[in-house]
mmCIF file of C-alpha atoms in Angstrom:
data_model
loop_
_atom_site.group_PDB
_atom_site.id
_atom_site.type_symbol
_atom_site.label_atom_id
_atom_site.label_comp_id
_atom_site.label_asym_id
_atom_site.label_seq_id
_atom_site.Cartn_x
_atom_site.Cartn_y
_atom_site.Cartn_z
ATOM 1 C CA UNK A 1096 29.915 22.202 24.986
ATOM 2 C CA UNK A 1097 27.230 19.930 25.534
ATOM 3 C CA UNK A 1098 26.508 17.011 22.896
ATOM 4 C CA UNK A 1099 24.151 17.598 19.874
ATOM 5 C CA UNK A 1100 20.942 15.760 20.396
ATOM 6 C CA UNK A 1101 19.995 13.113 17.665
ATOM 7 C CA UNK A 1102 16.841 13.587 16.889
ATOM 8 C CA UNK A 1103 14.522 10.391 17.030
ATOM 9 C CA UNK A 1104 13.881 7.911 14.017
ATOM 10 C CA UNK A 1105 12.223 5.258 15.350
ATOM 11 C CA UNK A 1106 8.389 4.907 15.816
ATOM 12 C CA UNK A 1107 7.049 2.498 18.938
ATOM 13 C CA UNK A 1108 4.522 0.331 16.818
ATOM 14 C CA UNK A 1109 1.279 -1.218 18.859
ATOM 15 C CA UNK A 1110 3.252 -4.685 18.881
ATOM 16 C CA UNK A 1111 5.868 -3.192 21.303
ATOM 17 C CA UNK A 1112 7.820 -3.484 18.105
ATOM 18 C CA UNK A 1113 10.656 -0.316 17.787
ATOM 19 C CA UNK A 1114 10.643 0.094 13.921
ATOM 20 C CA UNK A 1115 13.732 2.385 13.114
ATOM 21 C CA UNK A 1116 12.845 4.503 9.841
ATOM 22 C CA UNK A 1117 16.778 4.950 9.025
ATOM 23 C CA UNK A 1118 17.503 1.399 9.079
ATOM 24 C CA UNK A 1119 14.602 -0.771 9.220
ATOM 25 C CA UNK A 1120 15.043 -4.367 10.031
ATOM 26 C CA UNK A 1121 12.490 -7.274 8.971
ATOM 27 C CA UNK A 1122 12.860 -8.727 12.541
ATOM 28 C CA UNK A 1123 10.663 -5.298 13.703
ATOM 29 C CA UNK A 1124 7.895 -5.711 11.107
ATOM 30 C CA UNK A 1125 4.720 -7.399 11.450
ATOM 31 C CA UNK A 1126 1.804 -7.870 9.639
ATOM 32 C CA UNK A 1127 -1.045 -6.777 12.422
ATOM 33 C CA UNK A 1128 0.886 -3.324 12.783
ATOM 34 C CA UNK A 1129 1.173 -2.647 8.918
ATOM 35 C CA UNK A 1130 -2.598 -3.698 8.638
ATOM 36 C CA UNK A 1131 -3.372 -1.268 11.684
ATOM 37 C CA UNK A 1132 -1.696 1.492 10.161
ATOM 38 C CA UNK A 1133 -2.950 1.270 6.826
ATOM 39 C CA UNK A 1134 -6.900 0.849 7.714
ATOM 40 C CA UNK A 1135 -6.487 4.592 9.329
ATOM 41 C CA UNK A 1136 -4.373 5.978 7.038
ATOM 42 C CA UNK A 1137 -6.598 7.820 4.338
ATOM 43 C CA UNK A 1138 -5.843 7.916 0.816
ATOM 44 C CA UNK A 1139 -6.497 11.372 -1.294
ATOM 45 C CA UNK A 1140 -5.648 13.358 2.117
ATOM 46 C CA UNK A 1141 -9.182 12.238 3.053
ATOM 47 C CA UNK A 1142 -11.068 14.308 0.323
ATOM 48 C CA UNK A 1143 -13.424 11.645 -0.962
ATOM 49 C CA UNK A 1144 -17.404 10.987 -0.273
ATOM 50 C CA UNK A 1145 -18.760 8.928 2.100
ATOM 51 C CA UNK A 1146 -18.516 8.178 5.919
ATOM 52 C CA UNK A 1147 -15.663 6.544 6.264
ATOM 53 C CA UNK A 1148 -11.855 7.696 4.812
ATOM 54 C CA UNK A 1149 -11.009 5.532 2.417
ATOM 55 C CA UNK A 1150 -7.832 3.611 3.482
ATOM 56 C CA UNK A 1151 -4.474 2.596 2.053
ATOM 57 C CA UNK A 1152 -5.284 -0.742 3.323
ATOM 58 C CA UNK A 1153 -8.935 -0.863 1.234
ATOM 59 C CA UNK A 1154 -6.768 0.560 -1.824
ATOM 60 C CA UNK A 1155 -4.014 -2.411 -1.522
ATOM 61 C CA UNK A 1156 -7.089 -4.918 -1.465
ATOM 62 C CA UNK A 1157 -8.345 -3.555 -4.631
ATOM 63 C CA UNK A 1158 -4.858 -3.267 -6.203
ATOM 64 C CA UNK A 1159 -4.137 -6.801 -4.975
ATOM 65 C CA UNK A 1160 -6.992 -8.060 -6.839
ATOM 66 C CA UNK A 1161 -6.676 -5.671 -10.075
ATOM 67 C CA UNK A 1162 -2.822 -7.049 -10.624
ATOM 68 C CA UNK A 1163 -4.548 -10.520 -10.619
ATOM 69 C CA UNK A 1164 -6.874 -9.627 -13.319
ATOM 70 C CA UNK A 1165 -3.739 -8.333 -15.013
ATOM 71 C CA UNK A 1166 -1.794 -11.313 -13.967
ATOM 72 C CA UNK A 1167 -4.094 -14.294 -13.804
ATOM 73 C CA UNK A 1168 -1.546 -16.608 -13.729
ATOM 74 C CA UNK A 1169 0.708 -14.992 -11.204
ATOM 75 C CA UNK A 1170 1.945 -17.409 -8.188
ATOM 76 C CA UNK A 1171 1.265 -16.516 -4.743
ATOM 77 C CA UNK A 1172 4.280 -14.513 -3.599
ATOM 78 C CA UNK A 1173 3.766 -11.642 -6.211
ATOM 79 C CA UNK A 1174 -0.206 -11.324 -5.388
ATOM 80 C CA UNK A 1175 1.671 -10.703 -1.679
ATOM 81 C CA UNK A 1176 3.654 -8.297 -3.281
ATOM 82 C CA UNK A 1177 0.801 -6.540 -4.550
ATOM 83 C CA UNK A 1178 -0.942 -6.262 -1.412
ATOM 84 C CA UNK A 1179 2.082 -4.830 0.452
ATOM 85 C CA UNK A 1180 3.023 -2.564 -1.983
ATOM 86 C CA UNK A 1181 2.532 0.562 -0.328
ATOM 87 C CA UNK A 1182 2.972 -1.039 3.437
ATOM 88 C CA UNK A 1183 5.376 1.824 4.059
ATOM 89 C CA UNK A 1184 2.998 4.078 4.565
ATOM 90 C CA UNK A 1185 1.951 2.219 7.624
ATOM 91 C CA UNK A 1186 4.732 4.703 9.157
ATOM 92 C CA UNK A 1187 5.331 7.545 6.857
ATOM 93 C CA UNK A 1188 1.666 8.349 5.608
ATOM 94 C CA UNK A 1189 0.049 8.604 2.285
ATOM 95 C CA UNK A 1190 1.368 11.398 0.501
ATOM 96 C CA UNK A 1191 -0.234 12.612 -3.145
ATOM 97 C CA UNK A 1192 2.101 12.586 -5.834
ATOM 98 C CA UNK A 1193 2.569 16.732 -5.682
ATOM 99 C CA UNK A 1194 3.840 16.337 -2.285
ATOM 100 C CA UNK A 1195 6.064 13.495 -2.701
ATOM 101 C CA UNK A 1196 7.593 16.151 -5.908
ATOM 102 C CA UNK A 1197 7.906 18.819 -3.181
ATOM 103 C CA UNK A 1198 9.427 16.607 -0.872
ATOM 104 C CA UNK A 1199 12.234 14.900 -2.838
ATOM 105 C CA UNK A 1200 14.219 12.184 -3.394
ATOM 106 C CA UNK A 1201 14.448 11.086 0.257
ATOM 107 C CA UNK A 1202 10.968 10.246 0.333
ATOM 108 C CA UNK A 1203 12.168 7.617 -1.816
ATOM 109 C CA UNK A 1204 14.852 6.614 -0.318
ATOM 110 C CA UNK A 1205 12.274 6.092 2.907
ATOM 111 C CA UNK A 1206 10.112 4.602 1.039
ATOM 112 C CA UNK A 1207 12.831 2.105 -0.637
ATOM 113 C CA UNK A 1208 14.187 0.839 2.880
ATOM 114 C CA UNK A 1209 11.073 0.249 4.442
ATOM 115 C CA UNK A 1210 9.989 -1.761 1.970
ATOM 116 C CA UNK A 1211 12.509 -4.235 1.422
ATOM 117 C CA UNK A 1212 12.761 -4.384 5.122
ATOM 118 C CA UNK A 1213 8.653 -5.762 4.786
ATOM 119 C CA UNK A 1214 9.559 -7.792 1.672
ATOM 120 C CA UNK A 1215 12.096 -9.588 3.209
ATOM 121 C CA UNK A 1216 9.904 -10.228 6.351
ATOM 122 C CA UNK A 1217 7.121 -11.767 4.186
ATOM 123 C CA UNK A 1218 10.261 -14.321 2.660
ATOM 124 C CA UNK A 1219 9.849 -11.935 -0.862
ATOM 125 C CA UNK A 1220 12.997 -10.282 -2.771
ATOM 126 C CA UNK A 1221 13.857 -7.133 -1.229
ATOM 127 C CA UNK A 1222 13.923 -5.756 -4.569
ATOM 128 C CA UNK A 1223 10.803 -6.818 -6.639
ATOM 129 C CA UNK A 1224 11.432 -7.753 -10.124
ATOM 130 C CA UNK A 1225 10.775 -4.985 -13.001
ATOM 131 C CA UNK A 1226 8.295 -7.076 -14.677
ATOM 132 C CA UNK A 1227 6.279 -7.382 -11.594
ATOM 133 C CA UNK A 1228 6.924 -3.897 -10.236
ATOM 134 C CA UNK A 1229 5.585 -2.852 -13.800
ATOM 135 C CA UNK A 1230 2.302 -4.506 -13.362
ATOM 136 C CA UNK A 1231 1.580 -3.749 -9.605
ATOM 137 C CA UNK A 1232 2.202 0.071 -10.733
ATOM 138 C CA UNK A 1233 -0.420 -0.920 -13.619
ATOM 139 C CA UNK A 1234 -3.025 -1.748 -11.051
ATOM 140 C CA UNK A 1235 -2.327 1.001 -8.686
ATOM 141 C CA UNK A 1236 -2.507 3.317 -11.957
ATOM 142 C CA UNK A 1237 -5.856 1.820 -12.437
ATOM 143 C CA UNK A 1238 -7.397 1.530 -8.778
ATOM 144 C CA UNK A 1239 -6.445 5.417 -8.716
ATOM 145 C CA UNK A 1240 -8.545 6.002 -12.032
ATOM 146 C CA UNK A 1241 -11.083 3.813 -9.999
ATOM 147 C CA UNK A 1242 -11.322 6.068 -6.845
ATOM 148 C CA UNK A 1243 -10.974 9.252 -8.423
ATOM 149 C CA UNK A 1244 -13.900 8.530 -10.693
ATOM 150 C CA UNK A 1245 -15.888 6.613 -7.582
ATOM 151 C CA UNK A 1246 -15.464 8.476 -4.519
ATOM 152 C CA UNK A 1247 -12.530 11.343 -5.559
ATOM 153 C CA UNK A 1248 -14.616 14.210 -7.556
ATOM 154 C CA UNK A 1249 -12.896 13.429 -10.556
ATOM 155 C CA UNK A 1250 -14.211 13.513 -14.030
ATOM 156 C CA UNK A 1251 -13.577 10.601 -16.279
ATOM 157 C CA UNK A 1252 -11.465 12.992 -18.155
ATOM 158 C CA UNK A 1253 -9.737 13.894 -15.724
ATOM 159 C CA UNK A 1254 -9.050 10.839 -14.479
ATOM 160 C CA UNK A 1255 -7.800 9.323 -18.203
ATOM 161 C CA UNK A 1256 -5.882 12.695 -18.564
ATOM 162 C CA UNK A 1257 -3.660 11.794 -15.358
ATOM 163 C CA UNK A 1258 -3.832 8.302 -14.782
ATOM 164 C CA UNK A 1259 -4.645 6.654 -18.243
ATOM 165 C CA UNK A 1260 -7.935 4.914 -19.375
ATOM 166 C CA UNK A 1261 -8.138 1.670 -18.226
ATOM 167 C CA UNK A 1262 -9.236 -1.552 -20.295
ATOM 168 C CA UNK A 1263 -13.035 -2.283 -19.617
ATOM 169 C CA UNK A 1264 -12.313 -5.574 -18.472
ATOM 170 C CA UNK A 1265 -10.066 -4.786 -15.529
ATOM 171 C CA UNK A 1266 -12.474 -2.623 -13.970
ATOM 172 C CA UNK A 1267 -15.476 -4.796 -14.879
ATOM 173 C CA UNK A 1268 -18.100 -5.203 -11.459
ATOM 174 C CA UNK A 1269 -15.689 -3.722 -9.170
ATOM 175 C CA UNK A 1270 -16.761 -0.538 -7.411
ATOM 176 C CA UNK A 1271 -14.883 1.243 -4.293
ATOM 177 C CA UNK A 1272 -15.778 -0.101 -0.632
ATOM 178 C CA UNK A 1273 -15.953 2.186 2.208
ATOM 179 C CA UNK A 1274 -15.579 0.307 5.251
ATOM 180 C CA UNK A 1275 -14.960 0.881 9.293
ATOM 181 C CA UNK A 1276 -11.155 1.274 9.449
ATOM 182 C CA UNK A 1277 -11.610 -2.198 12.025
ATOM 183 C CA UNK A 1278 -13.070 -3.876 8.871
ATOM 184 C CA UNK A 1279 -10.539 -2.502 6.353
ATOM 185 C CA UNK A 1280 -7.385 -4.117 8.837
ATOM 186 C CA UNK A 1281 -9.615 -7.555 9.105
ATOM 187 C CA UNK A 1282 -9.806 -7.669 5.736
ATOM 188 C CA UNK A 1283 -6.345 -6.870 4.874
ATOM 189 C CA UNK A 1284 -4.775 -9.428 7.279
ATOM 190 C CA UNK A 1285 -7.493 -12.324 6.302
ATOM 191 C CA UNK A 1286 -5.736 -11.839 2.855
ATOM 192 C CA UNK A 1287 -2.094 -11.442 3.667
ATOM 193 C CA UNK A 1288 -2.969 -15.054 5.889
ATOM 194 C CA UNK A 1289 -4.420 -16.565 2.437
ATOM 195 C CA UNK A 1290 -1.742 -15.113 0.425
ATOM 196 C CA UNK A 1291 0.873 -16.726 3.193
ATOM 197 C CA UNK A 1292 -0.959 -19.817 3.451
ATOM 198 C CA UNK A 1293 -0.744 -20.205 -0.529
ATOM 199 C CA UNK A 1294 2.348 -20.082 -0.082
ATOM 200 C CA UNK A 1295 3.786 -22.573 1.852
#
């Protein structure tokens, strides 16, 4: 009888790196393959305006910066946080909420190993505390409102209806960038390198 073939979990990143999806270590994460993936991974399965997709990396940069308008005091190593806070998707996509409802729990569960694999590469908890997970999902809520209004063919009331009004003041001057994907992943790693440099 011949043996049942395993089929394969692991994804062969640009860095040579061999990321296993099942059981993802820190020691095969690093910051220029996140950033790569990200800048050409489109958010809103690529229905927005413009000439460029708009990427998951442009998104965290905007989230990044929202959950320090929410958190102006916040130290160094939760402004990280924010900025990695969907660096899963680097390997398993962006997926819109109804999908990730059709999908399941084990998208989840993917989701929840990868990132405390990147956390803990980056020197942050694996687990991020509630308060803070609270507040980066308060600025993702809010960058959402932000691009489906912007670049998403939302109305406003749509966008209040399923992702809640935001205060004035969060949202005050900043408008959506659309960017090369080349741009987006320079951009993205010039901050992670401030954010790590802040905090040592």
């Amino acid at each position: 009888m011949a043996a049942r073939k395993i089929p394969r979990a692991w994804q062969r990143m640009l860095s040579g790196r061999r990321l296993d999806l099942l059981d993802p270590t820190p020691m095969d994460v690093e910051i220029e393959d996140i950033a790569h993936g990200l800048a050409f991974v489109a958010r809103w399965n690529g229905q927005t305006v413009g000439d460029f997709a708009y990427s998951v990396a442009e998104h965290s940069l905007l989230v990044e910066e929202l959950f320090r308008r929410i958190e102006p005091e916040a130290p160094p190593k939760w402004c990280l946080a924010a900025l990695l806070h969907d660096a899963p998707e680097y390997v398993i996509g962006d997926m819109i909420s109804p999908v990730k409802a059709a999908v399941g729990p084990g998208y989840a569960d993917l989701d929840d190993r990868l990132s405390a694999a990147v956390h803990l590469r980056f020197s942050l908890p694996a687990v991020l505390p509630k308060t803070i997970k609270r507040k980066i999902k308060k600025a993702d809520k809010v960058s959402a409102w932000l691009e489906a209004t912007q670049i998403a063919g939302f109305s406003r009331a749509e966008a209040d209806r399923f992702f809640g009004a935001p205060d004035t003041a969060l949202t005050r001057g900043l408008s959506i960038v659309l960017r090369p994907p080349l741009e987006a992943r320079r951009a993205y790693i010039a901050r992670h390198t401030q954010l790590l440099e802040a905090l040592s």
